Amino acid sequence: IPIREDVSPPAGTPELDKIKFLKVDWKWLRANYAEIIRRFNQIFQR
């Protein structure tokens, strides 16, 4: 979804009010940050 107002979105792009956003538990994320990074690196740095 383009941020710039002078760029048209691709055909079929939903309106922003139709997009479901993830709810983030920021306290849990911070408490588990090291494990999240470790697991991310384990998966993607092969």
PDB file of C-alpha atoms in Angstrom:
ATOM      1  CA  ILE A   1       0.000   0.000   0.000  1.00  0.00           C
ATOM      2  CA  PRO A   2       1.671   3.236  -1.093  1.00  0.00           C
ATOM      3  CA  ILE A   3       2.243   5.894   1.526  1.00  0.00           C
ATOM      4  CA  ARG A   4       2.778   8.633  -1.026  1.00  0.00           C
ATOM      5  CA  GLU A   5      -0.376  10.364  -2.188  1.00  0.00           C
ATOM      6  CA  ASP A   6       0.986  10.752  -5.737  1.00  0.00           C
ATOM      7  CA  VAL A   7       1.300   6.963  -6.174  1.00  0.00           C
ATOM      8  CA  SER A   8      -1.787   4.905  -6.956  1.00  0.00           C
ATOM      9  CA  PRO A   9      -2.151   1.550  -5.205  1.00  0.00           C
ATOM     10  CA  PRO A  10      -2.140  -1.612  -7.319  1.00  0.00           C
ATOM     11  CA  ALA A  11      -5.499  -2.798  -8.639  1.00  0.00           C
ATOM     12  CA  GLY A  12      -7.406  -4.785  -6.054  1.00  0.00           C
ATOM     13  CA  THR A  13      -5.712  -3.196  -3.044  1.00  0.00           C
ATOM     14  CA  PRO A  14      -8.218  -3.074  -0.162  1.00  0.00           C
ATOM     15  CA  GLU A  15      -9.090   0.185   1.537  1.00  0.00           C
ATOM     16  CA  LEU A  16      -7.256   0.784   4.824  1.00  0.00           C
ATOM     17  CA  ASP A  17     -10.457   0.430   6.854  1.00  0.00           C
ATOM     18  CA  LYS A  18     -10.892  -3.098   5.424  1.00  0.00           C
ATOM     19  CA  ILE A  19      -7.458  -4.341   6.545  1.00  0.00           C
ATOM     20  CA  LYS A  20      -7.257  -6.233   9.835  1.00  0.00           C
ATOM     21  CA  PHE A  21      -4.226  -5.292  11.882  1.00  0.00           C
ATOM     22  CA  LEU A  22      -2.464  -7.526  14.372  1.00  0.00           C
ATOM     23  CA  LYS A  23      -2.728  -6.603  18.024  1.00  0.00           C
ATOM     24  CA  VAL A  24       0.686  -6.639  19.666  1.00  0.00           C
ATOM     25  CA  ASP A  25       1.268  -7.524  23.305  1.00  0.00           C
ATOM     26  CA  TRP A  26       4.215  -5.151  23.753  1.00  0.00           C
ATOM     27  CA  LYS A  27       4.992  -6.316  27.318  1.00  0.00           C
ATOM     28  CA  TRP A  28       5.195  -9.959  26.210  1.00  0.00           C
ATOM     29  CA  LEU A  29       7.262  -8.989  23.178  1.00  0.00           C
ATOM     30  CA  ARG A  30       9.767  -7.109  25.335  1.00  0.00           C
ATOM     31  CA  ALA A  31       9.929  -9.917  27.904  1.00  0.00           C
ATOM     32  CA  ASN A  32      10.606 -12.505  25.166  1.00  0.00           C
ATOM     33  CA  TYR A  33      12.726 -10.362  22.847  1.00  0.00           C
ATOM     34  CA  ALA A  34      15.955 -12.368  23.180  1.00  0.00           C
ATOM     35  CA  GLU A  35      14.218 -15.677  22.438  1.00  0.00           C
ATOM     36  CA  ILE A  36      12.330 -14.169  19.505  1.00  0.00           C
ATOM     37  CA  ILE A  37      15.590 -12.901  17.978  1.00  0.00           C
ATOM     38  CA  ARG A  38      17.327 -16.236  18.635  1.00  0.00           C
ATOM     39  CA  ARG A  39      14.527 -18.169  16.956  1.00  0.00           C
ATOM     40  CA  PHE A  40      14.291 -15.730  14.035  1.00  0.00           C
ATOM     41  CA  ASN A  41      18.015 -16.075  13.407  1.00  0.00           C
ATOM     42  CA  GLN A  42      17.796 -19.856  13.712  1.00  0.00           C
ATOM     43  CA  ILE A  43      15.125 -19.947  11.015  1.00  0.00           C
ATOM     44  CA  PHE A  44      16.399 -17.324   8.587  1.00  0.00           C
ATOM     45  CA  GLN A  45      20.183 -17.459   8.897  1.00  0.00           C
ATOM     46  CA  ARG A  46      20.685 -20.929   7.494  1.00  0.00           C
TER      47      ARG A  46
END
